[in-house]
Tab-separated table of C-alpha atoms in Angstrom:
chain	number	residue	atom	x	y	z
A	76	UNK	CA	-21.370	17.653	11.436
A	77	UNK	CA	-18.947	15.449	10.644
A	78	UNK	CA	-20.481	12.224	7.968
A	79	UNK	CA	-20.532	9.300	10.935
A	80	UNK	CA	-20.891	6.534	8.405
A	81	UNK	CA	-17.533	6.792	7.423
A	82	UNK	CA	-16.000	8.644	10.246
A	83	UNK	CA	-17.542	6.337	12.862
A	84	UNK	CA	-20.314	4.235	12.622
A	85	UNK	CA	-20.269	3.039	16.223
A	86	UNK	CA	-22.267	5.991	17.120
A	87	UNK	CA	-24.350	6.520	14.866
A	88	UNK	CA	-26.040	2.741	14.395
A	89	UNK	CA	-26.964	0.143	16.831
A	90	UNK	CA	-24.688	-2.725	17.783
A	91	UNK	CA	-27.548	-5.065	15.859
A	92	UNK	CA	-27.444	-2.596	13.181
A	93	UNK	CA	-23.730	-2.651	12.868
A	94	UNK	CA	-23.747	-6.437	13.251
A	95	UNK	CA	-25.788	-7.366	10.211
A	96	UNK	CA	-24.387	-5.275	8.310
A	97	UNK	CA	-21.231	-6.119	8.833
A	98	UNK	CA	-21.849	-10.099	8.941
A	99	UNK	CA	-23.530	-9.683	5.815
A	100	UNK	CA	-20.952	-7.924	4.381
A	101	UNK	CA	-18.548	-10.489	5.173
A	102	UNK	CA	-20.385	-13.078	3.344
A	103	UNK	CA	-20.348	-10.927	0.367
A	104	UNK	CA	-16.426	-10.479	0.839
A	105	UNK	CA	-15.718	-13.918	1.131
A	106	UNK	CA	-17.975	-14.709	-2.476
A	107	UNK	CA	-15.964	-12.011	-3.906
A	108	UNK	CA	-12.857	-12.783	-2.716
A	109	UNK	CA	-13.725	-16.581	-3.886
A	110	UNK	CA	-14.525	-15.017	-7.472
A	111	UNK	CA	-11.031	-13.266	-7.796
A	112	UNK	CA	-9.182	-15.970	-6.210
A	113	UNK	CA	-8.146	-13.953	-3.288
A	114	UNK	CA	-7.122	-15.567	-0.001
A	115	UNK	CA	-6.954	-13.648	3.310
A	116	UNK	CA	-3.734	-15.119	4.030
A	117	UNK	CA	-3.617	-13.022	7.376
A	118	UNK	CA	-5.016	-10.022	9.280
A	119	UNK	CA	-3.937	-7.359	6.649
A	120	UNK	CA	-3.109	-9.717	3.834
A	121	UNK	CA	-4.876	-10.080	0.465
A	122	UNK	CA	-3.183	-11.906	-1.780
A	123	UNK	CA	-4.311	-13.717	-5.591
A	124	UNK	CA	-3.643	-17.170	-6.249
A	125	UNK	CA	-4.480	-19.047	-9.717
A	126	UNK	CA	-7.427	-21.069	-7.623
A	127	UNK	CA	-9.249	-20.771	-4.059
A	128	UNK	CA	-11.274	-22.566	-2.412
A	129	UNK	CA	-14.797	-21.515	-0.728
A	130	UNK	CA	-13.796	-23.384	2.394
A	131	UNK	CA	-10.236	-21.926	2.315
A	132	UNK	CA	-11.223	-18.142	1.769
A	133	UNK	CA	-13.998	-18.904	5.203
A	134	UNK	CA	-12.013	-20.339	7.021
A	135	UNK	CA	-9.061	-17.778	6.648
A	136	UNK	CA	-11.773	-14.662	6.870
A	137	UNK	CA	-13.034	-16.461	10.340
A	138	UNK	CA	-9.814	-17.168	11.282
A	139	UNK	CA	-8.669	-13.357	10.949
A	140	UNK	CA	-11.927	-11.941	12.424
A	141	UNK	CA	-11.648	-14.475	15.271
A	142	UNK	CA	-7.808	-13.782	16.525
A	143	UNK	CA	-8.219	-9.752	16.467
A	144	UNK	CA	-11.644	-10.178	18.344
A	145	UNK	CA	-10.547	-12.202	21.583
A	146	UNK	CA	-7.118	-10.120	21.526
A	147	UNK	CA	-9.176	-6.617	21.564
A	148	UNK	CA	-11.842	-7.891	23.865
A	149	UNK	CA	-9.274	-9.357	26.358
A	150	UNK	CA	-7.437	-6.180	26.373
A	151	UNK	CA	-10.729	-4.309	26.368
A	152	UNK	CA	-11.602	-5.913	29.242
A	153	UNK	CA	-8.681	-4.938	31.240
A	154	UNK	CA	-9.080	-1.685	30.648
A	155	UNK	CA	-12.636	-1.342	31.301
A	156	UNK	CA	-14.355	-3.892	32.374
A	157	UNK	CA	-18.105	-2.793	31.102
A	158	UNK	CA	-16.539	-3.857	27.170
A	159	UNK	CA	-18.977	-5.855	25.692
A	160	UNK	CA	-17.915	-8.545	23.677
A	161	UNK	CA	-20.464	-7.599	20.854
A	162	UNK	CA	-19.140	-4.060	20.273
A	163	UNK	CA	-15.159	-5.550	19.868
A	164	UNK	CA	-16.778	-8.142	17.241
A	165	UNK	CA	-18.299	-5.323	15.479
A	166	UNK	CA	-15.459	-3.310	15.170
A	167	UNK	CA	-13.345	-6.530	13.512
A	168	UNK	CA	-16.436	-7.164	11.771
A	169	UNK	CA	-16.119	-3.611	10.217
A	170	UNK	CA	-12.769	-3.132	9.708
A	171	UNK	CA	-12.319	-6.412	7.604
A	172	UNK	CA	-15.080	-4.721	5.008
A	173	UNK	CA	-12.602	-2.107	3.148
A	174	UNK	CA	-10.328	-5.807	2.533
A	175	UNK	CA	-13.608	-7.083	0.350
A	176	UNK	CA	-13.128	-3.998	-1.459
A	177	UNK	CA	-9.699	-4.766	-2.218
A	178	UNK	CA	-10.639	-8.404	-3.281
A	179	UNK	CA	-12.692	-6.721	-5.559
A	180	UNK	CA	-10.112	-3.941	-6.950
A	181	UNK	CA	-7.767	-7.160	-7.524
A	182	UNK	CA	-10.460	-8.679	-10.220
A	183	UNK	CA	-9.910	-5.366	-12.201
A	184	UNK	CA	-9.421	-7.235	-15.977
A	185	UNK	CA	-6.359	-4.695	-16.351
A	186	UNK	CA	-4.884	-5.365	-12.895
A	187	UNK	CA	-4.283	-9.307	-13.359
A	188	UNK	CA	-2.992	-8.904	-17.040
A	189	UNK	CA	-0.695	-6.308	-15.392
A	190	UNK	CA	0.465	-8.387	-12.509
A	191	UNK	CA	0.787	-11.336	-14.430
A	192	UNK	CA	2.969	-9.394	-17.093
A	193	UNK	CA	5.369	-8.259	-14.420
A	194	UNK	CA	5.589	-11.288	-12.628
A	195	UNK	CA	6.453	-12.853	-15.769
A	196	UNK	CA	9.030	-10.524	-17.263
A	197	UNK	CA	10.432	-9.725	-13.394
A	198	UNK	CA	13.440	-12.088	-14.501
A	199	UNK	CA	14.306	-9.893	-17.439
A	200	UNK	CA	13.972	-6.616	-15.838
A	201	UNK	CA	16.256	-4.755	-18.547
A	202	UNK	CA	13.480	-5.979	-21.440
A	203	UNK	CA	10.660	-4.855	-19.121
A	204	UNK	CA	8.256	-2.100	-21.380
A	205	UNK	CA	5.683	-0.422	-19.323
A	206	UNK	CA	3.031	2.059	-20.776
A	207	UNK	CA	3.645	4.915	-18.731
A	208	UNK	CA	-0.671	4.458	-18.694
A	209	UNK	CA	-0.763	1.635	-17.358
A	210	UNK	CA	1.891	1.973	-14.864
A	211	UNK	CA	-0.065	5.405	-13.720
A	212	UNK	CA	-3.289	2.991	-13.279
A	213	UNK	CA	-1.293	0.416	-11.221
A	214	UNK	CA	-0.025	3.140	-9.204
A	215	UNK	CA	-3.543	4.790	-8.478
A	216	UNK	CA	-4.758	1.648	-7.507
A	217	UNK	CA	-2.044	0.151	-5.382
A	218	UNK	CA	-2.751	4.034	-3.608
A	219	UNK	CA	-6.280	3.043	-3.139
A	220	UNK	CA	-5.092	-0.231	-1.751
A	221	UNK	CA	-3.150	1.422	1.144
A	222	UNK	CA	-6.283	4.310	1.459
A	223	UNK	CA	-8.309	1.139	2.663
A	224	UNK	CA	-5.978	-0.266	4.678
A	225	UNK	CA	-5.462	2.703	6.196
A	226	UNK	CA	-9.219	3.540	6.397
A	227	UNK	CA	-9.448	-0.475	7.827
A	228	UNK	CA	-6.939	0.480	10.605
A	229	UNK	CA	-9.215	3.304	11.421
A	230	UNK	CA	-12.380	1.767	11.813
A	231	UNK	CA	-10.833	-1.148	13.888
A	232	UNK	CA	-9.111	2.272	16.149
A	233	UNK	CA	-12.516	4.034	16.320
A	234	UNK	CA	-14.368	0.895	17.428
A	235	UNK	CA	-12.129	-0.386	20.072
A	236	UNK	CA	-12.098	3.363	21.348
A	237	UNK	CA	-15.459	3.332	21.004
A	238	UNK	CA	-16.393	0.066	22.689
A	239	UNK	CA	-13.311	0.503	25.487
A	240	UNK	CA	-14.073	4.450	26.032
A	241	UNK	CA	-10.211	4.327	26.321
A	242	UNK	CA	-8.289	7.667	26.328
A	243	UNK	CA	-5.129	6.941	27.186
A	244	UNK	CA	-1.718	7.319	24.974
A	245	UNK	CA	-0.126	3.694	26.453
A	246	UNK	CA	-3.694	2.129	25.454
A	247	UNK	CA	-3.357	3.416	21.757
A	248	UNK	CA	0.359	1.822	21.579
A	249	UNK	CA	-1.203	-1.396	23.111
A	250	UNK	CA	-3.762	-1.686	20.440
A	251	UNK	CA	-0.971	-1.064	17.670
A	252	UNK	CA	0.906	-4.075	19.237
A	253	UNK	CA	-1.962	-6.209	19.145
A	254	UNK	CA	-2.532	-5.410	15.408
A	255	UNK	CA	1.146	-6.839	14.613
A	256	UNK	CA	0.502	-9.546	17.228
A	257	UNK	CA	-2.802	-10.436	15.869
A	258	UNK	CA	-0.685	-9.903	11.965
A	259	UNK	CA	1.658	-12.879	13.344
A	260	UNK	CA	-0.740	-15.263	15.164
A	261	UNK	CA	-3.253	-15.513	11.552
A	262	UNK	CA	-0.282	-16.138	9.981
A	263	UNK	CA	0.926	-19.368	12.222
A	264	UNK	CA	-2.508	-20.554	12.643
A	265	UNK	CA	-3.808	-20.348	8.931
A	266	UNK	CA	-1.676	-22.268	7.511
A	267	UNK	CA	-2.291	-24.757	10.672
A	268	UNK	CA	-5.525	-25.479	9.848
């Protein structure tokens, strides 16, 4: 049988299961994201700045979790009526978890000093000297970067499915839209408040 944890949790756990986990989870990403100056600058957006704030990196977490919840659930709801409000939250809830990850990846000692070395020779581009190691590091993680984004987008697909029992092809396109939608809304109403 297929490992459920990682495949789909929704089955496997209950929703107060999922929830605390999750929640919890979120608390931790939002300390770690703090510690490596990360903001959540939107729904699929993690990005370093020299300094965060606690407040800032909530509030934009909340705010991201918040817009892709009431845009599932409303659509959830039109498609089946029975969707319970808990089981959309949980699937946000999960899918932000692989972005604490990445907040985390970001902190790597050799990933700043790399960033920063390109950012600051990015003007001079014909003086640039990479260590073929180091670029091969960069590269493997910017791949694990779009693994858990990818692996985000999953969990968020599984859950609605889940939580909707949706089978249709139109729904799936829907629920793409809403993604970009939702991408577009967090990042209007972040910097709004």
């Amino acid at each position: 049988m297929k490992n459920l944890l990682f495949t789909n949790p929704f089955v496997k756990y209950s929703e107060k299961s999922i929830f605390l986990f999750s929640f919890l989870l979120s608390i931790l990403g939002v300390v770690f994201a703090y510690y490596s100056n990360v903001r959540f600058d939107g729904l699929v957006d993690v990005h370093q700045f020299e300094k965060v704030s606690l407040w800032q990196v909530t509030k934009e977490n909340a705010i991201n979790i918040a817009v892709m919840t009431v845009l599932l659930f409303v659509f959830g709801a039109i498609i089946n009526k029975k969707t319970r409000f808990i089981d959309i939250l949980n699937a946000v809830l999960v899918f932000r978890i692989p972005f604490y990850f990445i907040a985390l990846l970001i902190k790597i000692p050799f990933m700043e000093n790399f960033g920063k070395n390109l950012a600051k020779n990015s003007s001079h581009i014909e003086n640039l000297k990479i260590n073929p190691l180091e670029l091969a590091a960069a590269l493997s993680i910017a791949m694990s970067f779009l693994a858990l984004l990818a692996y985000a987008i999953w969990l968020l697909f599984i859950g609605f499915k889940t939580a909707t029992n949706c089978k249709k092809i139109i729904y799936y396109v829907v629920f793409g839209i809403l993604i970009i939608l939702a991408e577009v809304l967090t990042k209007t109403f972040i910097p709004l408040l």
